[in-house]
PDB file of C-alpha atoms in Angstrom:
ATOM      1  CA  UNK A  18     178.041  -6.748 302.482  1.00 90.00           C
ATOM      2  CA  UNK A  19     178.917  -6.753 306.113  1.00 94.00           C
ATOM      3  CA  UNK A  20     182.139  -5.333 305.930  1.00 94.00           C
ATOM      4  CA  UNK A  21     181.189  -2.586 304.640  1.00 94.00           C
ATOM      5  CA  UNK A  22     178.149  -1.626 306.767  1.00 95.00           C
ATOM      6  CA  UNK A  23     181.086  -2.702 309.685  1.00 96.00           C
ATOM      7  CA  UNK A  24     183.400   0.215 308.046  1.00 96.00           C
ATOM      8  CA  UNK A  25     180.105   2.558 307.252  1.00 97.00           C
ATOM      9  CA  UNK A  26     179.315   2.367 310.942  1.00 97.00           C
ATOM     10  CA  UNK A  27     183.779   2.960 312.094  1.00 98.00           C
ATOM     11  CA  UNK A  28     183.078   6.166 310.172  1.00 98.00           C
ATOM     12  CA  UNK A  29     180.097   6.971 311.972  1.00 98.00           C
ATOM     13  CA  UNK A  30     181.904   6.409 314.993  1.00 98.00           C
ATOM     14  CA  UNK A  31     185.508   8.580 313.748  1.00 98.00           C
ATOM     15  CA  UNK A  32     182.659  11.768 313.429  1.00 98.00           C
ATOM     16  CA  UNK A  33     181.184  11.344 316.492  1.00 98.00           C
ATOM     17  CA  UNK A  34     184.570  11.280 317.280  1.00 98.00           C
ATOM     18  CA  UNK A  35     185.727  14.927 315.857  1.00 98.00           C
ATOM     19  CA  UNK A  36     182.397  16.470 317.032  1.00 98.00           C
ATOM     20  CA  UNK A  37     182.706  15.494 320.594  1.00 98.00           C
ATOM     21  CA  UNK A  38     186.938  16.930 320.106  1.00 98.00           C
ATOM     22  CA  UNK A  39     185.465  20.048 318.579  1.00 98.00           C
ATOM     23  CA  UNK A  40     182.961  20.542 321.631  1.00 98.00           C
ATOM     24  CA  UNK A  41     186.247  20.238 324.402  1.00 98.00           C
ATOM     25  CA  UNK A  42     187.858  22.158 322.804  1.00 98.00           C
ATOM     26  CA  UNK A  43     185.902  25.091 322.096  1.00 98.00           C
ATOM     27  CA  UNK A  44     184.843  25.145 325.844  1.00 98.00           C
ATOM     28  CA  UNK A  45     188.162  25.201 327.188  1.00 98.00           C
ATOM     29  CA  UNK A  46     190.208  27.566 323.948  1.00 98.00           C
ATOM     30  CA  UNK A  47     187.140  28.929 322.260  1.00 98.00           C
ATOM     31  CA  UNK A  48     187.724  28.882 318.321  1.00 98.00           C
ATOM     32  CA  UNK A  49     191.129  28.314 317.509  1.00 98.00           C
ATOM     33  CA  UNK A  50     193.049  26.845 314.598  1.00 98.00           C
ATOM     34  CA  UNK A  51     192.696  23.221 316.540  1.00 98.00           C
ATOM     35  CA  UNK A  52     189.297  23.508 316.302  1.00 98.00           C
ATOM     36  CA  UNK A  53     189.115  24.609 312.719  1.00 98.00           C
ATOM     37  CA  UNK A  54     191.478  21.552 311.935  1.00 98.00           C
ATOM     38  CA  UNK A  55     188.865  19.324 313.279  1.00 98.00           C
ATOM     39  CA  UNK A  56     185.957  20.684 310.988  1.00 98.00           C
ATOM     40  CA  UNK A  57     188.711  19.874 308.117  1.00 98.00           C
ATOM     41  CA  UNK A  58     188.304  16.490 309.632  1.00 98.00           C
ATOM     42  CA  UNK A  59     184.822  16.417 309.976  1.00 98.00           C
ATOM     43  CA  UNK A  60     183.824  18.021 306.203  1.00 98.00           C
ATOM     44  CA  UNK A  61     186.361  15.404 304.898  1.00 98.00           C
ATOM     45  CA  UNK A  62     185.189  12.163 306.628  1.00 98.00           C
ATOM     46  CA  UNK A  63     181.903  12.729 305.667  1.00 98.00           C
ATOM     47  CA  UNK A  64     182.335  13.349 302.301  1.00 98.00           C
ATOM     48  CA  UNK A  65     184.488   9.803 301.731  1.00 98.00           C
ATOM     49  CA  UNK A  66     181.762   8.360 304.062  1.00 97.00           C
ATOM     50  CA  UNK A  67     178.991   9.757 301.794  1.00 97.00           C
ATOM     51  CA  UNK A  68     180.520   8.584 298.597  1.00 97.00           C
ATOM     52  CA  UNK A  69     181.024   4.808 299.923  1.00 96.00           C
ATOM     53  CA  UNK A  70     177.678   4.703 301.330  1.00 95.00           C
ATOM     54  CA  UNK A  71     175.843   5.667 297.939  1.00 95.00           C
ATOM     55  CA  UNK A  72     178.497   3.375 296.049  1.00 95.00           C
ATOM     56  CA  UNK A  73     178.362   0.137 298.356  1.00 93.00           C
ATOM     57  CA  UNK A  74     174.711   0.385 299.462  1.00 90.00           C
ATOM     58  CA  UNK A  75     172.627   2.075 296.894  1.00 86.00           C
TER      59      UNK A  75
END
């Protein structure tokens, strides 16, 4: 289970990194294609993470 928790923690790191990127890009360039792509990435990582979290921990 330790390895599974490490993987899930990495997902949280990725979500934070993507969210930070979104904030930085928006502050420098406003809403653009790069921001939209990062939102899609955020949604995808979150979907996979939630599915794995339910499968592995519950």
